Coordinates of C-alpha atoms in Angstrom, one line a residue:
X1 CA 103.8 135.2 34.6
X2 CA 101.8 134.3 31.8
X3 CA 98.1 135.5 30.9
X4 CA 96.4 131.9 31.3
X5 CA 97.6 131.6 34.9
X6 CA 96.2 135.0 35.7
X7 CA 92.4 134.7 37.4
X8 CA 90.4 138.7 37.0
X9 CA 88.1 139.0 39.1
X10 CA 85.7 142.0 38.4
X11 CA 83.3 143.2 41.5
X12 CA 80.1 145.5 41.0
X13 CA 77.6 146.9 42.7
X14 CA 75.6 149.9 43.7
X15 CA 77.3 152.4 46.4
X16 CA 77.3 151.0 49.8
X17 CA 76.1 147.3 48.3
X18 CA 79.1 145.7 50.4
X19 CA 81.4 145.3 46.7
X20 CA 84.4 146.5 49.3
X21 CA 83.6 144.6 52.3
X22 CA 83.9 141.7 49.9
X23 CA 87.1 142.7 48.6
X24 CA 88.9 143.3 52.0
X25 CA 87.8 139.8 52.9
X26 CA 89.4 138.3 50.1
X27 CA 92.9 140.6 50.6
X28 CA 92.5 139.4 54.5
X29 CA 92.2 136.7 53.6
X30 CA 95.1 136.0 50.9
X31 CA 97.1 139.3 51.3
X32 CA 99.5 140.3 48.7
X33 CA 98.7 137.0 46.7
X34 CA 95.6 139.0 45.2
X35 CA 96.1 142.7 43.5
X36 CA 93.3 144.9 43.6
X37 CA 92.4 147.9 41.5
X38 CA 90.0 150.4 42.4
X39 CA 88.1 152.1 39.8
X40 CA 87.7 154.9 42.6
X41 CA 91.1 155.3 42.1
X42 CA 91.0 156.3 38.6
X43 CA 88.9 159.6 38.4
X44 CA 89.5 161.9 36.3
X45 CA 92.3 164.7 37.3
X46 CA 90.6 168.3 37.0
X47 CA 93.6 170.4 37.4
X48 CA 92.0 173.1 35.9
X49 CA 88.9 173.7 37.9
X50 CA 88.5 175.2 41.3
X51 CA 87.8 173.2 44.3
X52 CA 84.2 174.6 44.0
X53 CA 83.5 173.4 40.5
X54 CA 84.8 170.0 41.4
X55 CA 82.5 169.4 43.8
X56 CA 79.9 169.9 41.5
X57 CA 81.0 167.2 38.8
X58 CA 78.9 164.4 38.5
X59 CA 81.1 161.1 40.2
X60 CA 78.6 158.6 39.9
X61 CA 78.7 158.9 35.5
X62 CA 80.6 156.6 33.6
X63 CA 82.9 159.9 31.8
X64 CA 84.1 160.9 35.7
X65 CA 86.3 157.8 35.5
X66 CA 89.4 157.6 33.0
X67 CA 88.7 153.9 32.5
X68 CA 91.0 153.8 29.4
X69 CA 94.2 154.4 31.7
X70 CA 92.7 151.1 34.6
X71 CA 92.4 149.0 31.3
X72 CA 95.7 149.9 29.7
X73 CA 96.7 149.3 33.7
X74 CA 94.9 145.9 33.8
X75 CA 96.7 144.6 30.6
X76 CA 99.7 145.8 31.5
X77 CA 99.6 143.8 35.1
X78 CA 98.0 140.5 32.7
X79 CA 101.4 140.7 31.1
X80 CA 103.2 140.4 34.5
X81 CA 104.1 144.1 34.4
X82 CA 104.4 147.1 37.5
X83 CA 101.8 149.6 36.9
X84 CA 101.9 153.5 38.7
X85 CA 98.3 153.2 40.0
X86 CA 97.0 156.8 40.9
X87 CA 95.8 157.8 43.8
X88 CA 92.5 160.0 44.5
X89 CA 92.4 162.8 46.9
X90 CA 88.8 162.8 48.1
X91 CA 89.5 166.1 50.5
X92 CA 90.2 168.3 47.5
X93 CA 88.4 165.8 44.9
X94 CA 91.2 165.5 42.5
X95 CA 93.7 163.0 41.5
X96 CA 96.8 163.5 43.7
X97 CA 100.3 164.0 42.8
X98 CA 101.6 160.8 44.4
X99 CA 101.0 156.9 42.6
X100 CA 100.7 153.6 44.4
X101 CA 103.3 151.0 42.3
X102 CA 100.9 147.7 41.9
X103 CA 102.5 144.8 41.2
X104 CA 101.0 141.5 39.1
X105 CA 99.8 138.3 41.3
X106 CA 98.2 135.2 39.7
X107 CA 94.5 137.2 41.1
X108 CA 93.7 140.3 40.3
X109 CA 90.5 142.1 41.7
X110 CA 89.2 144.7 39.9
X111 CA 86.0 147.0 42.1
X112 CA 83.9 149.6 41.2
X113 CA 80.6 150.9 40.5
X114 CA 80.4 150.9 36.9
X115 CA 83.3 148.4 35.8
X116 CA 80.6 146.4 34.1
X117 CA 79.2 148.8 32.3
X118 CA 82.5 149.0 29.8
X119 CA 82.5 146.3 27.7
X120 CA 86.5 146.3 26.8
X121 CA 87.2 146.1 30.9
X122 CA 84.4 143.5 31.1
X123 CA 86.6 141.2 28.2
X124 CA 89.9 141.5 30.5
X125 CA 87.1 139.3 33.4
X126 CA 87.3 135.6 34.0
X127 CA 84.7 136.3 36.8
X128 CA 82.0 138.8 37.0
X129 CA 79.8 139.4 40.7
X130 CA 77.7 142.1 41.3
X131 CA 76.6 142.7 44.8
X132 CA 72.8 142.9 45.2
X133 CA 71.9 144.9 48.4
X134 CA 68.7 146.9 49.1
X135 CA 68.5 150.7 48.5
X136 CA 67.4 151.5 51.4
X137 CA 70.7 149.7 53.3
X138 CA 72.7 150.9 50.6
X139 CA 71.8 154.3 51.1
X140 CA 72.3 154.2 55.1
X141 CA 75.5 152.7 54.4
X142 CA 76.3 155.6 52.0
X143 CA 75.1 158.1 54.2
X144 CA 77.2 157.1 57.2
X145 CA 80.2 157.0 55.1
X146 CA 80.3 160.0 53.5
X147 CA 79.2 162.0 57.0
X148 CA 82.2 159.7 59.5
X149 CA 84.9 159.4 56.6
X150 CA 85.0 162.0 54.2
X151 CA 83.5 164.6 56.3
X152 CA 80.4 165.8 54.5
X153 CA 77.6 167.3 55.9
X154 CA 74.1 165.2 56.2
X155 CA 72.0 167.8 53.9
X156 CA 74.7 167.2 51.1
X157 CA 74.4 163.5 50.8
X158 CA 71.3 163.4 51.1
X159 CA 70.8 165.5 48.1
X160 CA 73.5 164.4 46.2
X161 CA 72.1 160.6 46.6
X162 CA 69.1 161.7 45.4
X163 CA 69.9 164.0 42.3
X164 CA 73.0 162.2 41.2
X165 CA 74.0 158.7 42.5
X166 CA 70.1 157.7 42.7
X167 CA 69.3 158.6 39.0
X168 CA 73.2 157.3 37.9
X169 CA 72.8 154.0 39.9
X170 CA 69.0 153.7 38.2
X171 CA 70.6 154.2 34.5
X172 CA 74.1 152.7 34.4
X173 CA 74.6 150.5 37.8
X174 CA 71.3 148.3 37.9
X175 CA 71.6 147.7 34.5
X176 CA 74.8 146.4 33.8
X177 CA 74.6 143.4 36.7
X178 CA 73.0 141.8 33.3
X179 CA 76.7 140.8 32.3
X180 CA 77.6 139.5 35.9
X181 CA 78.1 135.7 36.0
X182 CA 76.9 135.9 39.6
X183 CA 74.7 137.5 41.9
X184 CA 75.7 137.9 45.5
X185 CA 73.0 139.4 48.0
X186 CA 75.0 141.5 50.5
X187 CA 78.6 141.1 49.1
X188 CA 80.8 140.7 52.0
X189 CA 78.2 140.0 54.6
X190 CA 77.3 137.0 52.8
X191 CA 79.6 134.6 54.1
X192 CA 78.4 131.5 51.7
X193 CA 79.5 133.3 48.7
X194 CA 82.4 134.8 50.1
X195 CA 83.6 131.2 51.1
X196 CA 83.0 130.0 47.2
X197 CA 85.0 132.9 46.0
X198 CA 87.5 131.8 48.5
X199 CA 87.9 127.9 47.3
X200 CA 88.0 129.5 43.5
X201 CA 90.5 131.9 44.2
X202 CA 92.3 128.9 46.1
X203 CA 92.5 126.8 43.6
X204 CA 94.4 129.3 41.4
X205 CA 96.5 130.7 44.0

């Protein structure tokens, strides 16, 4: 598999925008024809702190993600190769022992937060969207998330959203939908876009 047949995708947008409601449409939609990489997946391993000073580390900042390693991985799945995709233990909030083996397609997603706000992963894009969603939704979104899934109490998102991810979201997120190509309101929800990305992603595939 060469590097001109190869379509990368990159999808931003603030927590709880809808950037992963998006992307399970699209893998629903064309299953293993399309690879995704999380940037999620690629925190930082903090082997040498206690489960109490990890919970205090700031993942919402560009350095809490080793985005060195998903670009190496990104390359390396351009070139047609496997890649040994970590996996991210949000329970004891550190990288897990195990790896997820990726393998190349001719469409590769790649999510996250900040993914636009490193210029070398932004070069590896053909296509650039960042999800546009109200605060206020996002932060519902987040809120009910965190509390359901990942078992966190309602005091300690609210006051992480507003110390961390707010201020983070404010400096690095908003500004880097500047280098998106497009603009989609409500990411997966917005089933106009989503049906464009579809066609695109069609005509590749």
């Amino acid at each position: 598999m060469s590097n001109n047949n190869i379509l990368v995708i990159g999808i931003a947008g603030g927590t709880g925008s809808g950037k992963s409601t998006l992307t399970k449409q699209l893998v629903n939609h064309f299953g293993d024809q399309i690879t995704v990489l999380k940037h999620d997946d690629y925190y930082k391993a903090h082997d040498e702190m206690t489960y109490e000073e990890r919970t205090h580390l700031n993942y919402d900042h560009p350095n809490a993600f080793d985005t060195d390693l998903m670009l190496q991985h990104l390359r390396q799945l351009k070139k047609g190769e496997p890649i040994n995709c970590p996996i991210y233990d949000y329970t004891v909030h550190n990288r897990s022992r195990n790896f997820q083996v990726i393998y190349p397609t001719n469409v590769i997603i790649v999510e996250g937060i900040l993914i636009f706000e490193n210029k070398e992963l932004c070069k590896e894009m053909d296509i650039k969207i960042f999800v546009d969603t109200d605060a206020d939704i996002r932060f519902i979104r987040r809120l009910v998330r965190d509390v359901s899934d990942r078992g966190r109490t309602l005091e300690s998102v609210i006051e992480q959203y507003t110390t961390i991810v707010k201020p983070m979201h404010e400096q690095f997120v908003e500004p880097s939908k500047k280098y998106a190509d497009i603009i989609v309101p409500e990411g997966g929800y917005n089933h106009v876009a989503l049906n464009m990305i579809i066609e695109k992603i069609r005509s590749i595939i």
